[in-house]
C-alpha cells in the first residue's frame, strides 16, 4: 500500500510516469486550488474595502503633516 | 529518456531552464526595489506588498489556465479551433503538470514562461503606484499575466502561432509579446486611474515626483538588467537536432534556436544584449542630459527595442537600434505626459511599451525577407507584419482589455483609493503604530534611566 502507486523502487524507470500521491484525483485538486484562489480574492477584496473606508477617518492632521514632510 | 545522448540532452535542457528561472527571479526583486524606491515613504509597505503578491496570484492562475492557453491557442479563434492535443497535455489536471519521471521538461518550461508572466504584471504595477487599490491591481495582474500575454505568446511567440505563419511575425526576445503588451496594458489602466495628487499643477504643467530612495532605484534596475540575461537565455531552446525540429534544416548539426525553432546561438544574443544595453545607455545619457534615472531606464529600453531581432542582428546594429529606440521613447514619454496629462510613475509605458512597438517596426525593415520559421509555407519577416503585430500587442491585447476592465472597476468604485488615504499615505496605520510604539518605549527607557 503506497499513496504514489509504488511500494518499492525496484522498477525500470523507463516504465515510471507520475509519482505524486493520490493519482486520479487531479480534477478534485484543481477544484480545491481554484476555490482557494477565488476565496483569497474575495477575502482580500472585502478587507481592503473596509480598511480603506475606515482609513479615511483615522488621520491625525499633525501626524499627516509630519509624514508629508518626511517624503 | 533512453540512450546516453538523449538523457544528457534532456537533463541539460532541464537544468538550463531551471537556471534561467532563478536568474529571472532577479527581475522581480529589481521591480520591487524600483517601485519602493520610487514611491514616497508613506506608501512603502503597500507598494511592496502590491508587487510581491503578484508572484503567488500569477503563479497559481498560470498553473490553472495560463499554460493551457499557450498550447491550445496558436490558431484560435481566427484560423482554427483550440489545439486539444497540445492543450490537454498541459491542463492543470494532466499528469505532465506534476512530479512525473517520464516528463522532466514541462515543469521548468512552464516556470520559464511563468517568470515572463510575473514580469508583464510587474511592469503594470510600477505605473500605478501610490493610488491604485491592491485588489484592483491584482485582478489586472492575473489578466495580463495569465491571460492576455499568454494569448499573444500563443499567437506570436510559438513555433506554430498564426501570427508567425501568416504575418511572418518575429519577436525573438519579446519586444512585443512582453513589453509592448505590458506597456499598452499599463497605459489603459492609467488613462482611467488618473494621476497622483499633485502630479499636475493647476495649469496642467507636469511636476516631477522624485524618488524617495535613488539608490534603491539604481540597484533595482541593475537587478532587472541581471535578470534580463536569464530572460534572454530562457527565450532559446538550448540544444536541438535538425531531426528534432523536423523542418527544412538539412544536415546533422545540432543548434540552439529561438522560440520559433529557427537557429541562433547564446553567443549571438550575448553580443547583442550587451551592445543594445550600451546603445540605450549612451543615447539616454545624451538625450536626457545625464539624468541618472532616464539613463538607467534607457539601458533597459535599448535592450527592449533591439530584442525582437537580437537573435540575428549584428552587434553594431543592436547598438544603433537600441540608441534610436531610446531617443524616440524619451521624447514620446514627455509628449504624452504633457499632452494627455497621464501619470506613468516609473515610465513603464515608455520604457516597455513604446520601446517594444518601435523595436518591432524597426526589425521588420532590418530583417525584411528573413525566414520567420524553419517550416515550409510560413510568411517571411516583413515591415507590415511587424507593424500589424505591434498593433495587436500594444492595443488589441494590451490597451483595450486594460481600459475596459479599469473602466468597470472605476464604475464600481473599486479602482482607486480614497483621496484622504492617498494624502495620509497607504501605510498610515502602520506608521502610526510604529511611531506610537517607538515614543512609548523611548519614554520608558528614559524613565528607567532616571531611576523612576
Coordinates of C-alpha atoms in Angstrom, one line a residue:
Chain A
X1 CA 0.0 0.0 0.0
X2 CA 1.5 3.3 -1.1
X3 CA -0.1 6.7 -1.9
X4 CA 2.1 7.1 -5.0
X5 CA 1.3 3.6 -6.5
X6 CA 4.8 2.2 -5.9
X7 CA 5.8 0.1 -2.8
X8 CA 9.4 -0.2 -3.9
X9 CA 11.9 1.4 -6.3
X10 CA 12.8 -2.0 -7.8
X11 CA 11.5 -0.8 -11.1
X12 CA 12.6 0.1 -14.6
X13 CA 12.5 3.9 -14.5
X14 CA 11.7 3.9 -18.2
X15 CA 8.3 2.5 -17.2
X16 CA 7.6 5.0 -14.5
X17 CA 5.5 8.1 -15.0
X18 CA 3.6 10.2 -12.4
X19 CA 4.8 9.5 -8.8
X20 CA 2.7 12.0 -6.8
X21 CA 0.2 10.8 -4.2
X22 CA -3.4 10.2 -5.0
X23 CA -3.1 10.0 -8.7
X24 CA -6.6 10.1 -10.3
X25 CA -7.8 12.9 -8.0
X26 CA -6.2 15.7 -10.1
X27 CA -9.5 17.3 -11.1
X28 CA -10.6 17.4 -7.4
X29 CA -7.2 19.0 -6.5
X30 CA -7.7 21.6 -9.2
X31 CA -11.2 22.4 -7.9
X32 CA -9.8 22.9 -4.4
X33 CA -7.0 25.0 -5.8
X34 CA -9.3 27.3 -7.8
X35 CA -11.6 27.6 -4.8
X36 CA -8.6 28.7 -2.6
X37 CA -7.6 31.3 -5.3
X38 CA -11.1 32.8 -5.7
X39 CA -11.7 32.7 -2.0
X40 CA -8.5 34.6 -1.4
X41 CA -9.5 37.4 -3.8
X42 CA -12.9 37.6 -2.1
X43 CA -11.4 37.8 1.4
X44 CA -8.8 40.4 0.4
X45 CA -11.3 42.5 -1.6
X46 CA -13.7 42.8 1.3
X47 CA -11.0 43.5 3.8
X48 CA -9.3 46.2 1.7
X49 CA -12.7 47.9 1.1
X50 CA -13.4 48.0 4.8
X51 CA -9.8 49.1 5.7
X52 CA -9.9 52.0 3.2
X53 CA -13.3 53.1 4.3
X54 CA -12.1 53.2 7.9
X55 CA -8.8 54.8 7.0
X56 CA -10.5 57.8 5.5
X57 CA -11.4 58.9 9.1
X58 CA -8.4 58.0 11.2
X59 CA -5.8 60.6 10.0
X60 CA -4.4 62.9 12.6
X61 CA -3.6 66.2 10.8
X62 CA -0.4 66.8 12.7
X63 CA 0.9 63.3 12.0
X64 CA -0.1 63.5 8.4
X65 CA 1.9 66.8 8.0
X66 CA 4.9 65.0 9.5
X67 CA 4.5 62.2 7.1
X68 CA 4.3 64.6 4.2
X69 CA 7.4 66.4 5.3
X70 CA 9.2 63.0 5.7
X71 CA 8.5 62.4 2.0
Chain B
X1 CA 14.8 9.1 -21.7
X2 CA 16.6 6.1 -23.3
X3 CA 20.2 6.4 -24.5
X4 CA 23.0 8.4 -23.1
X5 CA 22.8 11.3 -25.6
X6 CA 19.0 11.6 -25.1
X7 CA 19.5 11.6 -21.3
X8 CA 22.2 14.2 -21.4
X9 CA 20.2 16.5 -23.7
X10 CA 17.1 16.2 -21.5
X11 CA 18.9 16.8 -18.3
X12 CA 20.9 19.6 -19.8
X13 CA 17.7 21.2 -21.1
X14 CA 16.0 20.7 -17.7
X15 CA 18.9 22.3 -15.9
X16 CA 19.3 25.1 -18.4
X17 CA 15.7 26.3 -18.0
X18 CA 15.9 25.9 -14.2
X19 CA 18.9 28.3 -14.1
X20 CA 17.1 30.8 -16.3
X21 CA 14.2 30.8 -13.8
X22 CA 16.5 31.5 -10.9
X23 CA 18.1 34.4 -12.8
X24 CA 14.7 35.8 -13.8
X25 CA 13.7 36.0 -10.2
X26 CA 16.1 38.9 -10.0
X27 CA 13.8 40.8 -12.4
X28 CA 11.0 40.7 -9.8
X29 CA 13.4 41.7 -7.0
X30 CA 14.5 44.6 -9.1
X31 CA 11.0 45.7 -9.9
X32 CA 10.1 45.6 -6.2
X33 CA 13.1 47.7 -5.3
X34 CA 12.4 50.1 -8.1
X35 CA 8.8 50.6 -7.1
X36 CA 9.5 51.0 -3.4
X37 CA 12.4 53.4 -4.2
X38 CA 10.2 55.5 -6.5
X39 CA 7.3 55.6 -4.0
X40 CA 7.1 58.0 -1.1
X41 CA 7.8 56.9 2.5
X42 CA 4.2 56.9 3.4
X43 CA 3.4 54.2 0.8
X44 CA 6.3 51.8 1.0
X45 CA 4.8 48.7 2.5
X46 CA 1.7 48.8 0.4
X47 CA 3.7 49.4 -2.7
X48 CA 5.9 46.4 -1.9
X49 CA 3.1 44.1 -1.0
X50 CA 1.2 45.0 -4.2
X51 CA 4.1 43.8 -6.2
X52 CA 5.0 40.8 -4.1
X53 CA 1.6 39.3 -4.2
X54 CA 1.7 39.2 -8.0
X55 CA 4.0 36.3 -7.5
X56 CA 1.5 33.8 -6.0
X57 CA -1.5 35.1 -7.8
X58 CA 0.0 34.9 -11.3
X59 CA 1.7 31.6 -10.4
X60 CA -1.4 29.7 -9.4
X61 CA -3.5 31.1 -12.2
X62 CA -0.8 30.3 -14.7
X63 CA -0.9 26.8 -13.4
X64 CA -4.7 26.6 -13.6
X65 CA -5.2 28.1 -17.1
X66 CA -2.3 30.2 -18.4
X67 CA -0.2 27.3 -19.5
X68 CA -3.1 25.6 -21.2
X69 CA -3.8 28.8 -23.2
X70 CA -0.3 28.8 -24.7
X71 CA -0.7 25.3 -26.1
X72 CA -4.3 25.4 -27.1
X73 CA -4.5 28.9 -28.7
X74 CA -1.9 29.1 -31.6
X75 CA -4.7 29.2 -34.2
X76 CA -7.7 30.0 -32.0
X77 CA -10.0 31.8 -32.7
X78 CA -9.3 33.2 -36.2
X79 CA -7.5 30.4 -38.0
X80 CA -8.8 27.3 -36.4
X81 CA -10.2 25.8 -33.2
X82 CA -8.4 25.0 -30.0
X83 CA -5.5 22.6 -30.3
X84 CA -6.8 19.9 -27.9
X85 CA -3.9 17.6 -28.5
X86 CA -1.3 20.1 -27.2
X87 CA -3.7 21.8 -24.8
X88 CA -4.9 18.7 -23.0
X89 CA -1.3 17.7 -22.2
X90 CA -0.9 21.0 -20.3
X91 CA -4.2 21.2 -18.5
X92 CA -3.8 21.5 -14.7
X93 CA -5.0 18.0 -14.1
X94 CA -2.7 16.5 -16.7
X95 CA -0.1 14.1 -15.3
X96 CA 2.6 16.2 -17.0
X97 CA 1.8 19.0 -14.6
X98 CA 3.3 17.3 -11.6
X99 CA 6.0 15.0 -10.4
X100 CA 6.4 12.7 -13.3
X101 CA 9.6 10.8 -14.1
X102 CA 8.7 10.5 -17.8
X103 CA 8.4 14.2 -18.3
X104 CA 11.4 16.3 -17.0
X105 CA 10.8 19.4 -19.1
X106 CA 7.2 20.6 -18.6
X107 CA 7.9 22.0 -15.1
X108 CA 10.9 24.1 -16.0
X109 CA 9.5 25.2 -19.3
X110 CA 6.3 26.2 -17.5
X111 CA 8.3 28.1 -14.9
X112 CA 10.3 30.0 -17.6
X113 CA 7.1 31.2 -19.1
X114 CA 5.7 32.0 -15.7
X115 CA 8.5 34.3 -14.8
X116 CA 7.7 36.2 -18.0
X117 CA 4.1 36.4 -16.7
X118 CA 5.4 38.0 -13.4
X119 CA 7.3 40.5 -15.4
X120 CA 4.4 41.5 -17.5
X121 CA 2.2 42.1 -14.4
X122 CA 5.1 43.8 -12.6
X123 CA 5.5 46.3 -15.4
X124 CA 1.9 47.4 -15.0
X125 CA 2.3 47.5 -11.2
X126 CA 5.0 50.2 -11.5
X127 CA 2.9 52.6 -13.5
X128 CA 0.1 52.7 -11.0
X129 CA 1.8 53.1 -7.6
X130 CA 0.5 55.2 -4.8
X131 CA -3.1 55.4 -5.9
X132 CA -4.5 52.1 -7.1
X133 CA -6.3 49.6 -4.8
X134 CA -4.2 46.4 -4.4
X135 CA -7.4 44.4 -5.1
X136 CA -7.8 46.1 -8.4
X137 CA -4.2 45.7 -9.5
X138 CA -4.2 42.0 -8.6
X139 CA -7.1 41.4 -10.9
X140 CA -5.1 43.2 -13.7
X141 CA -2.1 41.1 -12.7
X142 CA -4.0 37.9 -13.3
X143 CA -5.4 39.2 -16.6
X144 CA -2.1 40.4 -18.1
X145 CA 0.0 37.6 -16.5
X146 CA -2.2 34.5 -17.1
X147 CA -4.5 35.5 -19.9
X148 CA -3.5 38.3 -22.3
X149 CA 0.2 37.9 -22.6
X150 CA 0.0 34.2 -23.0
X151 CA -2.6 34.6 -25.7
X152 CA -0.2 36.8 -27.5
X153 CA 2.6 34.2 -26.9
X154 CA 0.4 31.5 -28.4
X155 CA -0.2 33.7 -31.5
X156 CA 3.1 35.3 -32.0
X157 CA 5.7 33.5 -29.8
X158 CA 5.0 29.9 -30.6
X159 CA 6.5 27.9 -33.5
X160 CA 3.0 27.3 -34.8
X161 CA 1.3 30.6 -33.9
X162 CA -0.9 32.1 -36.6
X163 CA 0.9 35.5 -36.5
X164 CA 4.2 33.7 -37.3
X165 CA 2.6 31.7 -40.1
X166 CA 0.6 34.4 -41.8
X167 CA 2.3 37.7 -40.8
X168 CA 5.9 36.5 -40.6
X169 CA 5.8 37.9 -37.1
X170 CA 9.2 37.7 -35.4
X171 CA 9.9 38.7 -31.8
X172 CA 12.7 36.6 -30.6
X173 CA 13.3 38.2 -27.2
X174 CA 9.8 39.6 -26.6
X175 CA 9.9 43.3 -27.6
X176 CA 6.2 42.9 -28.3
X177 CA 5.0 39.8 -26.6
X178 CA 6.0 41.0 -23.1
X179 CA 7.0 44.7 -23.3
X180 CA 4.6 46.2 -25.8
X181 CA 1.6 44.4 -24.4
X182 CA 2.5 45.3 -20.8
X183 CA 3.2 48.9 -21.7
X184 CA -0.1 49.1 -23.6
X185 CA -1.9 47.5 -20.7
X186 CA -0.3 50.0 -18.2
X187 CA -1.5 52.8 -20.5
X188 CA -5.0 51.5 -20.5
X189 CA -5.1 51.4 -16.7
X190 CA -3.5 54.8 -16.0
X191 CA -5.9 56.5 -18.5
X192 CA -8.8 55.5 -16.3
X193 CA -7.0 55.6 -12.9
X194 CA -5.8 59.2 -13.3
X195 CA -2.6 60.9 -11.9
X196 CA -1.4 61.0 -8.4
X197 CA -2.4 64.1 -6.4
X198 CA -0.1 66.9 -7.2
X199 CA 1.4 65.4 -10.3
X200 CA 0.0 68.3 -12.4
X201 CA -0.2 71.9 -11.5
X202 CA -3.5 73.8 -11.9
X203 CA -2.4 74.9 -15.4
X204 CA -1.6 71.3 -16.4
X205 CA 2.1 71.6 -16.1
X206 CA 3.5 68.2 -15.0
X207 CA 5.5 68.1 -11.8
X208 CA 8.4 65.8 -11.1
X209 CA 7.7 63.5 -8.2
X210 CA 11.3 62.5 -7.2
X211 CA 12.0 59.0 -5.9
X212 CA 12.2 58.6 -2.2
X213 CA 15.4 56.5 -2.4
X214 CA 17.5 56.9 -5.6
X215 CA 20.0 54.2 -4.6
X216 CA 17.2 51.6 -4.3
X217 CA 16.1 52.5 -7.8
X218 CA 19.6 52.1 -9.0
X219 CA 20.1 48.7 -7.5
X220 CA 16.7 47.7 -8.6
X221 CA 17.3 48.5 -12.3
X222 CA 20.7 46.8 -12.2
X223 CA 19.0 43.7 -10.8
X224 CA 16.5 43.9 -13.7
X225 CA 19.4 44.0 -16.1
X226 CA 20.8 40.9 -14.4
X227 CA 17.5 39.0 -14.6
X228 CA 17.2 40.1 -18.2
X229 CA 20.2 37.8 -19.0
X230 CA 18.2 34.9 -17.7
X231 CA 15.2 36.1 -19.7
X232 CA 17.2 36.1 -22.9
X233 CA 18.5 32.6 -22.3
X234 CA 15.1 31.4 -21.4
X235 CA 13.8 32.5 -24.8
X236 CA 16.1 30.0 -26.5
X237 CA 15.8 26.3 -26.9
X238 CA 19.3 25.4 -25.8
X239 CA 20.1 22.4 -28.0
X240 CA 18.1 20.5 -30.6
X241 CA 18.9 18.4 -33.6
X242 CA 17.5 19.1 -37.1
X243 CA 15.6 15.8 -36.7
X244 CA 14.1 17.2 -33.5
X245 CA 13.0 20.3 -35.3
X246 CA 11.6 18.3 -38.2
X247 CA 11.6 21.3 -40.5
X248 CA 13.6 22.3 -43.6
X249 CA 17.1 22.5 -42.0
X250 CA 19.3 19.8 -43.5
X251 CA 22.4 18.0 -42.2
X252 CA 23.1 16.7 -38.7
X253 CA 24.4 19.9 -37.0
X254 CA 22.7 20.5 -33.6
X255 CA 22.0 24.1 -32.7
X256 CA 20.3 26.4 -30.2
X257 CA 17.2 28.0 -31.6
X258 CA 14.9 30.8 -30.8
X259 CA 11.3 30.1 -29.7
X260 CA 10.3 29.6 -33.4
X261 CA 12.9 26.8 -33.6
X262 CA 14.9 28.9 -36.1
X263 CA 18.7 28.8 -35.4
X264 CA 20.6 31.2 -33.3
X265 CA 23.2 30.9 -30.5
X266 CA 23.8 32.1 -26.9
X267 CA 26.9 33.8 -28.1
X268 CA 25.0 35.9 -30.6
X269 CA 22.5 37.0 -28.1
X270 CA 25.2 37.8 -25.6
X271 CA 26.8 40.1 -28.1
X272 CA 23.6 41.8 -28.9
X273 CA 22.3 42.1 -25.3
X274 CA 25.4 44.0 -24.3
X275 CA 25.6 46.2 -27.4
X276 CA 21.9 47.1 -27.2
X277 CA 22.2 47.9 -23.5
X278 CA 25.2 50.1 -24.3
X279 CA 23.5 51.9 -27.2
X280 CA 20.5 52.5 -24.9
X281 CA 22.6 53.8 -22.1
X282 CA 24.6 56.1 -24.3
X283 CA 21.7 57.6 -26.2
X284 CA 19.7 58.0 -23.0
X285 CA 22.6 59.8 -21.3
X286 CA 22.7 62.3 -24.2
X287 CA 19.0 62.8 -24.7
X288 CA 18.2 63.2 -21.0
X289 CA 21.3 65.4 -20.5
X290 CA 22.7 63.0 -18.0
X291 CA 19.6 62.3 -15.9
X292 CA 20.6 59.3 -13.9
X293 CA 17.2 57.5 -13.9
X294 CA 16.4 58.0 -17.5
X295 CA 19.9 56.9 -18.4
X296 CA 19.4 53.7 -16.4
X297 CA 16.0 53.1 -17.9
X298 CA 17.4 53.9 -21.3
X299 CA 19.7 50.9 -21.0
X300 CA 16.7 48.8 -20.4
X301 CA 14.8 50.5 -23.3
X302 CA 17.7 49.9 -25.6
X303 CA 17.7 46.1 -24.9
X304 CA 13.9 46.0 -25.3
X305 CA 14.0 47.9 -28.6
X306 CA 16.5 45.6 -30.1
X307 CA 15.0 42.4 -28.6
X308 CA 12.7 41.5 -31.5
X309 CA 15.7 40.9 -33.8
X310 CA 18.5 40.2 -31.4
X311 CA 18.8 36.6 -32.4
X312 CA 20.1 37.8 -35.8
X313 CA 21.3 41.4 -35.6
X314 CA 25.0 42.3 -35.9
X315 CA 26.1 43.8 -32.5
X316 CA 26.5 47.2 -34.0
X317 CA 23.0 47.1 -35.5
X318 CA 21.8 46.1 -32.0
X319 CA 23.6 49.1 -30.5
X320 CA 22.2 51.5 -33.0
X321 CA 18.7 50.1 -32.8
X322 CA 18.8 50.4 -29.0
X323 CA 20.0 54.0 -29.3
X324 CA 17.4 55.1 -31.9
X325 CA 14.7 53.5 -29.9
X326 CA 15.6 55.3 -26.7
X327 CA 15.5 58.7 -28.3
X328 CA 12.0 58.1 -29.7
X329 CA 10.8 56.7 -26.5
X330 CA 12.1 59.5 -24.3
X331 CA 10.6 62.2 -26.5
X332 CA 7.3 60.3 -26.7
X333 CA 7.1 59.9 -23.0
X334 CA 7.2 63.6 -22.2
X335 CA 5.0 64.5 -25.1
X336 CA 2.3 62.1 -24.0
X337 CA 2.6 63.3 -20.3
X338 CA 2.2 66.9 -21.3
X339 CA -0.5 66.4 -23.9
X340 CA -2.7 63.9 -22.2
X341 CA -1.9 64.5 -18.5
X342 CA -1.0 60.9 -17.9
X343 CA 1.0 59.9 -14.8
X344 CA 3.2 56.9 -15.6
X345 CA 5.0 56.8 -12.2
X346 CA 8.0 54.8 -13.4
X347 CA 8.0 55.4 -17.1
X348 CA 6.7 51.9 -17.7
X349 CA 4.6 52.7 -20.7
X350 CA 7.5 54.3 -22.4
X351 CA 10.4 52.0 -21.5
X352 CA 8.4 48.9 -22.1
X353 CA 5.5 49.8 -24.4
X354 CA 6.9 52.3 -26.8
X355 CA 10.3 50.6 -27.0
X356 CA 8.6 47.3 -27.8
X357 CA 6.5 48.9 -30.6
X358 CA 9.4 50.8 -32.1
X359 CA 11.6 47.7 -31.9
X360 CA 9.1 45.5 -33.7
X361 CA 8.7 48.0 -36.5
X362 CA 12.5 48.6 -37.0
X363 CA 13.1 44.8 -37.1
X364 CA 10.5 44.5 -39.9
X365 CA 12.8 46.6 -42.1
X366 CA 16.2 45.2 -40.9
X367 CA 15.1 41.6 -41.2
X368 CA 12.9 42.0 -44.3
X369 CA 12.7 38.7 -46.2
X370 CA 14.3 36.6 -43.5
X371 CA 12.5 33.3 -42.9
X372 CA 10.4 33.5 -39.7
X373 CA 10.4 29.8 -39.2
X374 CA 12.3 26.6 -40.3
X375 CA 9.0 25.2 -41.5
X376 CA 7.7 25.4 -45.1
X377 CA 4.9 27.8 -46.0
X378 CA 5.4 30.5 -43.3
X379 CA 5.5 34.2 -44.3
X380 CA 8.9 35.8 -44.2
X381 CA 9.6 38.7 -41.8
X382 CA 8.3 42.0 -43.2
X383 CA 7.6 45.5 -42.1
X384 CA 3.8 45.2 -42.5
X385 CA 3.6 42.0 -40.5
X386 CA 5.8 43.5 -37.7
X387 CA 3.7 46.7 -37.6
X388 CA 0.4 44.8 -37.5
X389 CA 1.9 42.6 -34.8
X390 CA 2.9 45.6 -32.8
X391 CA -0.6 47.0 -33.0
X392 CA -2.0 43.7 -31.8
X393 CA 0.4 43.5 -28.9
X394 CA 0.1 47.1 -27.7
X395 CA -3.5 48.0 -28.5
X396 CA -5.6 44.9 -29.0
X397 CA -4.2 42.6 -26.3
X398 CA -2.7 45.3 -24.0
X399 CA -4.5 48.6 -24.0
X400 CA -8.1 47.5 -24.9
X401 CA -8.7 44.9 -22.2
X402 CA -7.0 47.1 -19.6
X403 CA -9.1 50.1 -20.4
X404 CA -12.3 48.1 -20.4
X405 CA -11.6 46.3 -17.1
X406 CA -10.3 49.5 -15.4
X407 CA -13.5 51.4 -16.5
X408 CA -15.6 48.6 -14.9
X409 CA -13.6 48.9 -11.7
X410 CA -13.9 52.7 -11.7
X411 CA -17.6 52.5 -12.3
X412 CA -17.9 50.1 -9.3
X413 CA -15.7 52.4 -7.2
X414 CA -13.1 49.8 -6.6
X415 CA -10.2 51.1 -8.7
X416 CA -8.7 54.0 -6.8
X417 CA -8.0 54.6 -3.1
X418 CA -9.9 57.4 -1.4
X419 CA -8.3 60.9 -1.6
X420 CA -7.9 61.1 2.2
X421 CA -6.0 57.9 2.2
X422 CA -3.8 58.9 -0.7
X423 CA -2.8 62.1 1.2
X424 CA -2.2 60.5 4.6
X425 CA -0.5 57.5 2.9
X426 CA -1.4 53.9 2.5
X427 CA 0.9 52.9 5.3
X428 CA -0.6 55.5 7.7
X429 CA -1.9 52.9 10.2
X430 CA 1.5 51.1 10.2
X431 CA 3.4 54.3 10.6
X432 CA 1.0 55.4 13.3
X433 CA 1.5 52.2 15.3
X434 CA 5.3 52.3 14.8
X435 CA 5.7 55.9 15.9
X436 CA 3.5 55.4 18.9
X437 CA 5.3 52.2 20.0
X438 CA 8.6 54.0 19.5
X439 CA 7.6 57.0 21.5
X440 CA 6.3 54.7 24.3
X441 CA 9.5 52.6 24.6
X442 CA 11.7 55.7 24.4
X443 CA 9.8 57.3 27.3
X444 CA 10.0 54.0 29.3
X445 CA 13.8 53.8 28.7
X446 CA 14.3 57.4 29.8
X447 CA 12.2 56.8 32.9
X448 CA 14.3 53.7 33.8
X449 CA 17.5 55.8 33.2
X450 CA 16.2 58.4 35.6
X451 CA 15.5 55.7 38.2
X452 CA 11.8 56.2 38.2

